JSON list of C-alpha atoms in Angstrom, two decimals:
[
{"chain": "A", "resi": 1, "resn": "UNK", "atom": "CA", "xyz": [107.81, 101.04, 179.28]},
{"chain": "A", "resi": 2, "resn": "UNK", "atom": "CA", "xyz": [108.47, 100.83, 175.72]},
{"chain": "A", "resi": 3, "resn": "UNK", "atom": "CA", "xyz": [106.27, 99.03, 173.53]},
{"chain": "A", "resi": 4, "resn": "UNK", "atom": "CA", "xyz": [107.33, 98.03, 169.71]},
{"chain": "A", "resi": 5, "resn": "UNK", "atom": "CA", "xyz": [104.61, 97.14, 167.53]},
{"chain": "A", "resi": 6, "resn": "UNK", "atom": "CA", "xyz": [105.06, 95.37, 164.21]},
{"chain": "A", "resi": 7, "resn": "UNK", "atom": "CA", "xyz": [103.69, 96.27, 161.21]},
{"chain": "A", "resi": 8, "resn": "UNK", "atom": "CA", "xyz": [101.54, 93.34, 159.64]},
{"chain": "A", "resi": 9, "resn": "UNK", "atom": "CA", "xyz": [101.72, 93.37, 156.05]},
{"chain": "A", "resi": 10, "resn": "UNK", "atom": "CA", "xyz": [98.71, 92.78, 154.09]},
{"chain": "A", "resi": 11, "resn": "UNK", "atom": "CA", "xyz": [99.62, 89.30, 151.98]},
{"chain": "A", "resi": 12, "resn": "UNK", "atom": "CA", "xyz": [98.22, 91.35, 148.84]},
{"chain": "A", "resi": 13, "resn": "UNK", "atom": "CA", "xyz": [100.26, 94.23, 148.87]},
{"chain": "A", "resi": 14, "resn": "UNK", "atom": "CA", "xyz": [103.81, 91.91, 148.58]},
{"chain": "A", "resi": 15, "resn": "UNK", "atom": "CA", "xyz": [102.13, 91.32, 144.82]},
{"chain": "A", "resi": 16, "resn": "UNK", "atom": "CA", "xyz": [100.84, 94.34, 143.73]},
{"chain": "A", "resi": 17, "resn": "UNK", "atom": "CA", "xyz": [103.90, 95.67, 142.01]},
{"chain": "A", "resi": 18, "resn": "UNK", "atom": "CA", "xyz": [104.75, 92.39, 140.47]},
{"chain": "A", "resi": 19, "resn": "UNK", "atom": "CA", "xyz": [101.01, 92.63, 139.27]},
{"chain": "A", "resi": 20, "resn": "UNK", "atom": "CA", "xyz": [102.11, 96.30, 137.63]},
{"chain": "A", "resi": 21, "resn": "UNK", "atom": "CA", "xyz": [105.05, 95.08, 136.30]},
{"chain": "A", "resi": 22, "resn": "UNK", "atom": "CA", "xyz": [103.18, 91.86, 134.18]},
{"chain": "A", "resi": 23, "resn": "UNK", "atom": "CA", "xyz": [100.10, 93.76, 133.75]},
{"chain": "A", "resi": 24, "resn": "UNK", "atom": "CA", "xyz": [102.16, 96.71, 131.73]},
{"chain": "A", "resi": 25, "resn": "UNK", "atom": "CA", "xyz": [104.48, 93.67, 130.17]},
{"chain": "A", "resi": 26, "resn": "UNK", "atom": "CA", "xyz": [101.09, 92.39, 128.81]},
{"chain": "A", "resi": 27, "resn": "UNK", "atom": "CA", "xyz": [99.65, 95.56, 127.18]},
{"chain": "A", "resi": 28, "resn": "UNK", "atom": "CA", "xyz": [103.18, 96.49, 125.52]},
{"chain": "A", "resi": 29, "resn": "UNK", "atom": "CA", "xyz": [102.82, 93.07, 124.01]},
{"chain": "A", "resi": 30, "resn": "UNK", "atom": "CA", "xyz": [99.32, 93.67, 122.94]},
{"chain": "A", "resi": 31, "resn": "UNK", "atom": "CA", "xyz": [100.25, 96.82, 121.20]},
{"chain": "A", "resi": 32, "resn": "UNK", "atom": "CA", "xyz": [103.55, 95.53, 119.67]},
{"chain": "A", "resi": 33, "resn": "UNK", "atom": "CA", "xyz": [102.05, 92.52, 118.35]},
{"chain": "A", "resi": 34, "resn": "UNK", "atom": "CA", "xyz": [98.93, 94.99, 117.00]},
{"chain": "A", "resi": 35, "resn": "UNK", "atom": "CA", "xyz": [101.59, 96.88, 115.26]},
{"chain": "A", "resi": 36, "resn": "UNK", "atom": "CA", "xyz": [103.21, 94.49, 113.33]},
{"chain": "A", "resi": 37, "resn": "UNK", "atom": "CA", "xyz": [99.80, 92.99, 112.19]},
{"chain": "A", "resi": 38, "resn": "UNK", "atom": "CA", "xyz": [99.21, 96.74, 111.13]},
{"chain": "A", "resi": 39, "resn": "UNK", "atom": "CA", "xyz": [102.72, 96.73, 109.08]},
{"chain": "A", "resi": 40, "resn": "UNK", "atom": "CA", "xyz": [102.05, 93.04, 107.63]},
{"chain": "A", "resi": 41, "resn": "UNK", "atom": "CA", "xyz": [98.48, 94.04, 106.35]},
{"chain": "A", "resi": 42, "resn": "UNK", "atom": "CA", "xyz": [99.75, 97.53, 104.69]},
{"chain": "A", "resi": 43, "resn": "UNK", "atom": "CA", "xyz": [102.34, 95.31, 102.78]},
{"chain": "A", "resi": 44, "resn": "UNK", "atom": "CA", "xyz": [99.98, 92.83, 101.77]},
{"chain": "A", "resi": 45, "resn": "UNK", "atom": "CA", "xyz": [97.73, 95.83, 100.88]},
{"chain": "A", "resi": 46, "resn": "UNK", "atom": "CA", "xyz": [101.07, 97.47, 98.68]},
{"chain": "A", "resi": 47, "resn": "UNK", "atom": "CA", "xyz": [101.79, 94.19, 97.06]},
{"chain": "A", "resi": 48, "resn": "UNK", "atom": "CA", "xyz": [97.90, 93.32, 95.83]},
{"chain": "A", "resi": 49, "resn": "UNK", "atom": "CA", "xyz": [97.48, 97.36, 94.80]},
{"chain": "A", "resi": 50, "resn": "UNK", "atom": "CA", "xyz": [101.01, 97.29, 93.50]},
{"chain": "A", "resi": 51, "resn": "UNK", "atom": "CA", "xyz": [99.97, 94.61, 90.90]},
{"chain": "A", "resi": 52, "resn": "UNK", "atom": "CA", "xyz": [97.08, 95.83, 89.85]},
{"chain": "A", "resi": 53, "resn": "UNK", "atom": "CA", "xyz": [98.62, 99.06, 89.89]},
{"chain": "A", "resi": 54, "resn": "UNK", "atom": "CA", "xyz": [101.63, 97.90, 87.50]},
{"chain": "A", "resi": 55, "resn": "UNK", "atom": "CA", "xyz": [99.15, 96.42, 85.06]},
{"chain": "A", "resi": 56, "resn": "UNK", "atom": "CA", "xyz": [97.15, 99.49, 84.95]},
{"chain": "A", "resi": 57, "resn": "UNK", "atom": "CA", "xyz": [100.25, 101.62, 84.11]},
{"chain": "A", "resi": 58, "resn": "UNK", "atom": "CA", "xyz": [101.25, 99.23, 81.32]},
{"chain": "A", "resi": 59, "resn": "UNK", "atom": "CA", "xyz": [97.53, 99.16, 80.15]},
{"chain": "A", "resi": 60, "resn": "UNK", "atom": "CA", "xyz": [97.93, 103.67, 79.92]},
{"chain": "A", "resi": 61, "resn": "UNK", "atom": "CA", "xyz": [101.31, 102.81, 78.41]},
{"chain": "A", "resi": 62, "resn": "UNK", "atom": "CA", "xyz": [99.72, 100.83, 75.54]},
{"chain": "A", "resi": 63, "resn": "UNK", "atom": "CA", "xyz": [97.26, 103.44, 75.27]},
{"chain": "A", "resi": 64, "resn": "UNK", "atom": "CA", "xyz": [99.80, 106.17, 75.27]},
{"chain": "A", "resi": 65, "resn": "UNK", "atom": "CA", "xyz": [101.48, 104.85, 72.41]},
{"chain": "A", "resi": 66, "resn": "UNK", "atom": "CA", "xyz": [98.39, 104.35, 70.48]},
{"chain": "A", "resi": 67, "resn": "UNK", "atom": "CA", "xyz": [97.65, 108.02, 70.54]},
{"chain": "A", "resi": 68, "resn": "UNK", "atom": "CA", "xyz": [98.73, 109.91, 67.46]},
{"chain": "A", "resi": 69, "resn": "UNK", "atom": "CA", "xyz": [100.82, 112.96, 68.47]},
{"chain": "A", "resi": 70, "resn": "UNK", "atom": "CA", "xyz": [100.02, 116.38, 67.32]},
{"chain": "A", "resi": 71, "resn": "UNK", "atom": "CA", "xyz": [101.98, 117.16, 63.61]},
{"chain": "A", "resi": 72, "resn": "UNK", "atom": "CA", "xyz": [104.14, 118.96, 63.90]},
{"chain": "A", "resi": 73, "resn": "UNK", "atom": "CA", "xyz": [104.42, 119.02, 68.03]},
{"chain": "A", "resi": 74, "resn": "UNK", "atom": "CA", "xyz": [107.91, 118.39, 69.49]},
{"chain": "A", "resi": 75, "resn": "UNK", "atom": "CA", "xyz": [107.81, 116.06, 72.53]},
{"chain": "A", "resi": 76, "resn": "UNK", "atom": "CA", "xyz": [109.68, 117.72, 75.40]},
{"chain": "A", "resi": 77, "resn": "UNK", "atom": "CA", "xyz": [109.17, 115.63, 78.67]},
{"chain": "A", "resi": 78, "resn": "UNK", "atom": "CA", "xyz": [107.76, 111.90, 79.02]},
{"chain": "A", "resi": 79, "resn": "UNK", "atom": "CA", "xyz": [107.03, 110.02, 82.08]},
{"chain": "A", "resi": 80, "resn": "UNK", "atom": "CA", "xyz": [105.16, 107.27, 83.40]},
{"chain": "A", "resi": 81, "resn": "UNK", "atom": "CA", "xyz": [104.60, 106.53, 86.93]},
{"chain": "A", "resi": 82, "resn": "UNK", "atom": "CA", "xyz": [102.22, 104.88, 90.02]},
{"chain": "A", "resi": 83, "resn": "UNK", "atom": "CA", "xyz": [102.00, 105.02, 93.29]},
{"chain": "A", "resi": 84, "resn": "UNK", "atom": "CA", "xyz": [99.11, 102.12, 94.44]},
{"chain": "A", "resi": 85, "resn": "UNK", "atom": "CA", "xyz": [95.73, 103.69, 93.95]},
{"chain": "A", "resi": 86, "resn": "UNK", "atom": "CA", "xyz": [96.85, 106.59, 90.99]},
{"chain": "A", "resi": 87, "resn": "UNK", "atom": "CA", "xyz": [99.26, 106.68, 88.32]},
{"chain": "A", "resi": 88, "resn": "UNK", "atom": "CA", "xyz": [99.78, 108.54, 84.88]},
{"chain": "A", "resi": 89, "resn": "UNK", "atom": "CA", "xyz": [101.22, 108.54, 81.65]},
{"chain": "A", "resi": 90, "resn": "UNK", "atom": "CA", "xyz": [102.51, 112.11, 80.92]},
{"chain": "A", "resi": 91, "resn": "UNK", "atom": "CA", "xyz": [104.07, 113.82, 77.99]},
{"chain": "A", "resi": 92, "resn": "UNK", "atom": "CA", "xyz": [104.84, 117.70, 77.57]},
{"chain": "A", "resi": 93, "resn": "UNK", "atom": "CA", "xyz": [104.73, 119.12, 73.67]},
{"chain": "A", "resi": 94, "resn": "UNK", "atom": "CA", "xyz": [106.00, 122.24, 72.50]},
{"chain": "A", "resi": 95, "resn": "UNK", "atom": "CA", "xyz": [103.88, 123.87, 69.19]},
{"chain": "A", "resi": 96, "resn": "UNK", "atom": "CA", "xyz": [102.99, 126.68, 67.27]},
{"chain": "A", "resi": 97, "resn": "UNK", "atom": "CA", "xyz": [99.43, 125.63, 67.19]},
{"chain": "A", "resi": 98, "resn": "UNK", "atom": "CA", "xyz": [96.88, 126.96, 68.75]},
{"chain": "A", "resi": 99, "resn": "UNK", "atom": "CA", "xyz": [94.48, 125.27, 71.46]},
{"chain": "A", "resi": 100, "resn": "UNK", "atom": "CA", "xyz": [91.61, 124.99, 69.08]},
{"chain": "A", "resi": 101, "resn": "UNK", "atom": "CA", "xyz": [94.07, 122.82, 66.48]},
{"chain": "A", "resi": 102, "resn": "UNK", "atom": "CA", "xyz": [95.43, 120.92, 69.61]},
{"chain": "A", "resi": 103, "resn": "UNK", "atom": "CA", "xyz": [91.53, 120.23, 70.76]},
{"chain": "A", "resi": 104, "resn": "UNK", "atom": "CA", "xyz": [90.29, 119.13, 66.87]},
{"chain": "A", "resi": 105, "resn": "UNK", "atom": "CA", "xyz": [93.18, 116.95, 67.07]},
{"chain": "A", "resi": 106, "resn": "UNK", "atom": "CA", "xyz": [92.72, 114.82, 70.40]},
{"chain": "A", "resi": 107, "resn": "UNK", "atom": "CA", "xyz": [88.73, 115.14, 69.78]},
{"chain": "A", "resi": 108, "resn": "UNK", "atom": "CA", "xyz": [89.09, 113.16, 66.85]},
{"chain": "A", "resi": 109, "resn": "UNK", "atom": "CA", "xyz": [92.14, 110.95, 67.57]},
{"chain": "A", "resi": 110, "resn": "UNK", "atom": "CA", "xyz": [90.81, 110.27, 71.45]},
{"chain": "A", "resi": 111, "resn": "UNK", "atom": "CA", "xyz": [87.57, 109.34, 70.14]},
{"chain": "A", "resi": 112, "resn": "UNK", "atom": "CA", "xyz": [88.46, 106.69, 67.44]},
{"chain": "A", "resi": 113, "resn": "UNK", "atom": "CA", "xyz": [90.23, 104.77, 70.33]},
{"chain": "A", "resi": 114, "resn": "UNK", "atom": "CA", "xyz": [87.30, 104.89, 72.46]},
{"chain": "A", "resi": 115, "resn": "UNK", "atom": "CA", "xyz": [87.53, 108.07, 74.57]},
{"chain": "A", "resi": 116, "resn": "UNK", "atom": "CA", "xyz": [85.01, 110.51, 75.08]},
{"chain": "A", "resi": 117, "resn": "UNK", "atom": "CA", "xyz": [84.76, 114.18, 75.58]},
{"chain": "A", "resi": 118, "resn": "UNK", "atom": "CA", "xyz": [83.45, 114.97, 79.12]},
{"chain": "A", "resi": 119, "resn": "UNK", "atom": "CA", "xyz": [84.01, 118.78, 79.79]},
{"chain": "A", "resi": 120, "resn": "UNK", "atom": "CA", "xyz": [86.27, 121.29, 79.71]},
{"chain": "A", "resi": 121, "resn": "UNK", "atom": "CA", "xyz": [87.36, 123.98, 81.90]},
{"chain": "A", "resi": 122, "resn": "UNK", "atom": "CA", "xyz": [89.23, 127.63, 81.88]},
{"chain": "A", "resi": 123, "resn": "UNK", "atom": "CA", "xyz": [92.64, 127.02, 83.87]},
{"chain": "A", "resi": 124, "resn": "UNK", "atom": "CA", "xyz": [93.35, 130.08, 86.22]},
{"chain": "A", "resi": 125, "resn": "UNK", "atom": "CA", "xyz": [96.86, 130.80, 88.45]},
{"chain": "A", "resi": 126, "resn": "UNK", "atom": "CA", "xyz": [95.77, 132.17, 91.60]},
{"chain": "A", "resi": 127, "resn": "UNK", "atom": "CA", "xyz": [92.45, 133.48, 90.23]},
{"chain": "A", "resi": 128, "resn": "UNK", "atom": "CA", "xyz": [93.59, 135.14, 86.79]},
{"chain": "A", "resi": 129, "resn": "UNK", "atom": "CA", "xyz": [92.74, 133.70, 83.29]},
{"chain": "A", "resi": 130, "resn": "UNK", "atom": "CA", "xyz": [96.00, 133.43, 81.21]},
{"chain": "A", "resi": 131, "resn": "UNK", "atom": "CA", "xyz": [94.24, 131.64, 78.71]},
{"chain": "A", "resi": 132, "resn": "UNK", "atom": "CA", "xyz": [94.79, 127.76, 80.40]},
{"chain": "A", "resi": 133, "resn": "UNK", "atom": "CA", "xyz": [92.38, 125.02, 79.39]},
{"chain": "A", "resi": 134, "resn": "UNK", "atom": "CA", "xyz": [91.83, 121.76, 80.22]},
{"chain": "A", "resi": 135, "resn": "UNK", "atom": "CA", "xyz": [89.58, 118.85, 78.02]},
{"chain": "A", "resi": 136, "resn": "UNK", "atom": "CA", "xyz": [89.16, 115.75, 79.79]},
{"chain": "A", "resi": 137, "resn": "UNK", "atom": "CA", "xyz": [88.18, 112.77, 78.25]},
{"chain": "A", "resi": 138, "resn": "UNK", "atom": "CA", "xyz": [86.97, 109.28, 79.85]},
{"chain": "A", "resi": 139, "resn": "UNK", "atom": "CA", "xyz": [87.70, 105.75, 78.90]},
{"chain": "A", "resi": 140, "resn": "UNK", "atom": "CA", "xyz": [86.41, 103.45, 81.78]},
{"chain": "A", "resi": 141, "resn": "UNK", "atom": "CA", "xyz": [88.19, 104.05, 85.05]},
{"chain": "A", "resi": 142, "resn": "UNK", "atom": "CA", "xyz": [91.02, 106.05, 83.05]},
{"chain": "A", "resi": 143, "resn": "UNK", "atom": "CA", "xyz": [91.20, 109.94, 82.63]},
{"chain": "A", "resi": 144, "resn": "UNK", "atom": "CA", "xyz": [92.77, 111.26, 79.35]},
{"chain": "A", "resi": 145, "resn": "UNK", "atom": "CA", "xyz": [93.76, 115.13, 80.03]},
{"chain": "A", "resi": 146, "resn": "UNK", "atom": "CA", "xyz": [94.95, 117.80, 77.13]},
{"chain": "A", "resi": 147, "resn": "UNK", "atom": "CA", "xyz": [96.12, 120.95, 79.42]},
{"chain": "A", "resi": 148, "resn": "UNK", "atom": "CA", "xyz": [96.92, 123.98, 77.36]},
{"chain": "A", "resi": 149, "resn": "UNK", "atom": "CA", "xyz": [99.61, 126.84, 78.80]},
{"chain": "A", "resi": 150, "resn": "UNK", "atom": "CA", "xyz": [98.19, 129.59, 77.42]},
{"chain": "A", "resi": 151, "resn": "UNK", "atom": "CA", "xyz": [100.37, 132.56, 78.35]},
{"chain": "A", "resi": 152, "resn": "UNK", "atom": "CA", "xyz": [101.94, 130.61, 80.88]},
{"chain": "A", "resi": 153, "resn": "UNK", "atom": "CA", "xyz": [103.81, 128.58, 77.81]},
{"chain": "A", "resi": 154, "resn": "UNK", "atom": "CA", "xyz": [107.33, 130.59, 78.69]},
{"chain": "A", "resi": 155, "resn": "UNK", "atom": "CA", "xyz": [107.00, 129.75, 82.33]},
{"chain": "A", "resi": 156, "resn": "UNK", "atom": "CA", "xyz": [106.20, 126.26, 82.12]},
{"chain": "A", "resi": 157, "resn": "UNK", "atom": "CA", "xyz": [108.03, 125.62, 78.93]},
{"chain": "A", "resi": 158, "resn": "UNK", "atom": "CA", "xyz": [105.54, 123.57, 76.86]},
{"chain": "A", "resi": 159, "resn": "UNK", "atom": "CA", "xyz": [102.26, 124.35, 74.35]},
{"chain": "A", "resi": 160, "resn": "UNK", "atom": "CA", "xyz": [100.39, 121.33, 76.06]},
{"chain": "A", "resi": 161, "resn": "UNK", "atom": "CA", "xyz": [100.10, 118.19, 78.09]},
{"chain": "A", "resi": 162, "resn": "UNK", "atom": "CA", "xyz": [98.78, 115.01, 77.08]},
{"chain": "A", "resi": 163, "resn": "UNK", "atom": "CA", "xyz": [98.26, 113.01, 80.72]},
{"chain": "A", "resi": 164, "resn": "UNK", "atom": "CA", "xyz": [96.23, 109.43, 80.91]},
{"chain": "A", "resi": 165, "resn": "UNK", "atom": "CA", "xyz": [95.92, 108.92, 84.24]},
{"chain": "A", "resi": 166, "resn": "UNK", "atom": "CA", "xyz": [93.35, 107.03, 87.20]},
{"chain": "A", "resi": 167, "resn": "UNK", "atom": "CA", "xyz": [92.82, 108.15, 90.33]},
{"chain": "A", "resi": 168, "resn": "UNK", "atom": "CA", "xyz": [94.22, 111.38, 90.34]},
{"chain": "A", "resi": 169, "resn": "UNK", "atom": "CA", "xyz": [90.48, 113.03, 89.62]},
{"chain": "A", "resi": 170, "resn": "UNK", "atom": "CA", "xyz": [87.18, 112.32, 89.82]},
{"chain": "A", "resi": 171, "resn": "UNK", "atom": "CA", "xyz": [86.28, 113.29, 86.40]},
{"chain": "A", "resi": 172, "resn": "UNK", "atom": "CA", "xyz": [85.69, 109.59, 85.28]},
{"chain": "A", "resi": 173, "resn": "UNK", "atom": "CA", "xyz": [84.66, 107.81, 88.17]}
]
């Protein structure tokens, strides 16, 4: 005699794939929705820096232009640029002077519009001393830089580098 049996199918088990199906549905929303308050919040974050940032690079600008150059210095290169939390004001000179002219004239033309001398360092290129210095002056949150080439002059084709900057050191903060 042959005997069939049926299977009985527990009532849960009918759901439990549905259950999957929502259940993942639910998370992928969580983490889309998580995303795009990531992406809103980094361009709110861009837009507030952004401003602030703009008005600092006009306020290095001003500065900039304040700044006597070096007689007898030939300007090579300018720029000006930000990027949120740092920006600079950058120009490349060309001279026959030496660094300790360049230095006696930034001490003195720095400090009568309210920068001061904080240090000074040797500049080396993969450890060796081709006579590179740096002076770095402060002026609240803002970094004023005078980089000399030393024998490096024909390879980076200026005498010096006058650079106002914030946040790309730590020098003033």
């Amino acid at each position: 005699m042959l005997t069939t049996r049926t299977a009985v199918q527990d009532p849960k088990s009918k759901w439990r794939p549905v259950v999957r199906v929502v259940l993942f549905g639910v998370l992928v929303l969580i983490g889309l929705v998580a995303l795009g308050g990531l992406i809103v919040l980094r361009v709110h974050k861009q837009k507030i820096g952004g401003s602030a940032a703009d008005e600092s690079l006009k306020t290095l600008e001003k500065e900039f232009v304040l700044i006597t150059p070096l007689p007898g210095a030939s300007r090579i290169r300018y720029e000006s640029s930000h990027k949120g939390t740092l920006g600079s004001v950058s120009a490349d000179y060309s001279t026959e002077k030496n660094y300790a002219q360049i230095r006696a004239h930034y001490d003195a033309e720095l400090k009568e519009h309210g920068w001061r001398l904080v240090g000074e360092k040797r500049v080396k290129i993969w450890w060796k001393d081709y006579g590179g210095r740096e002076a770095f002056y402060c002026k609240g949150p803002y970094t004023a830089t005078i980089e000399y080439a030393g024998q490096s002059e024909e390879e980076f084709r200026w005498t010096f580098n006058l650079n106002l900057s914030w946040g790309l050191g730590d020098e003033c903060s």
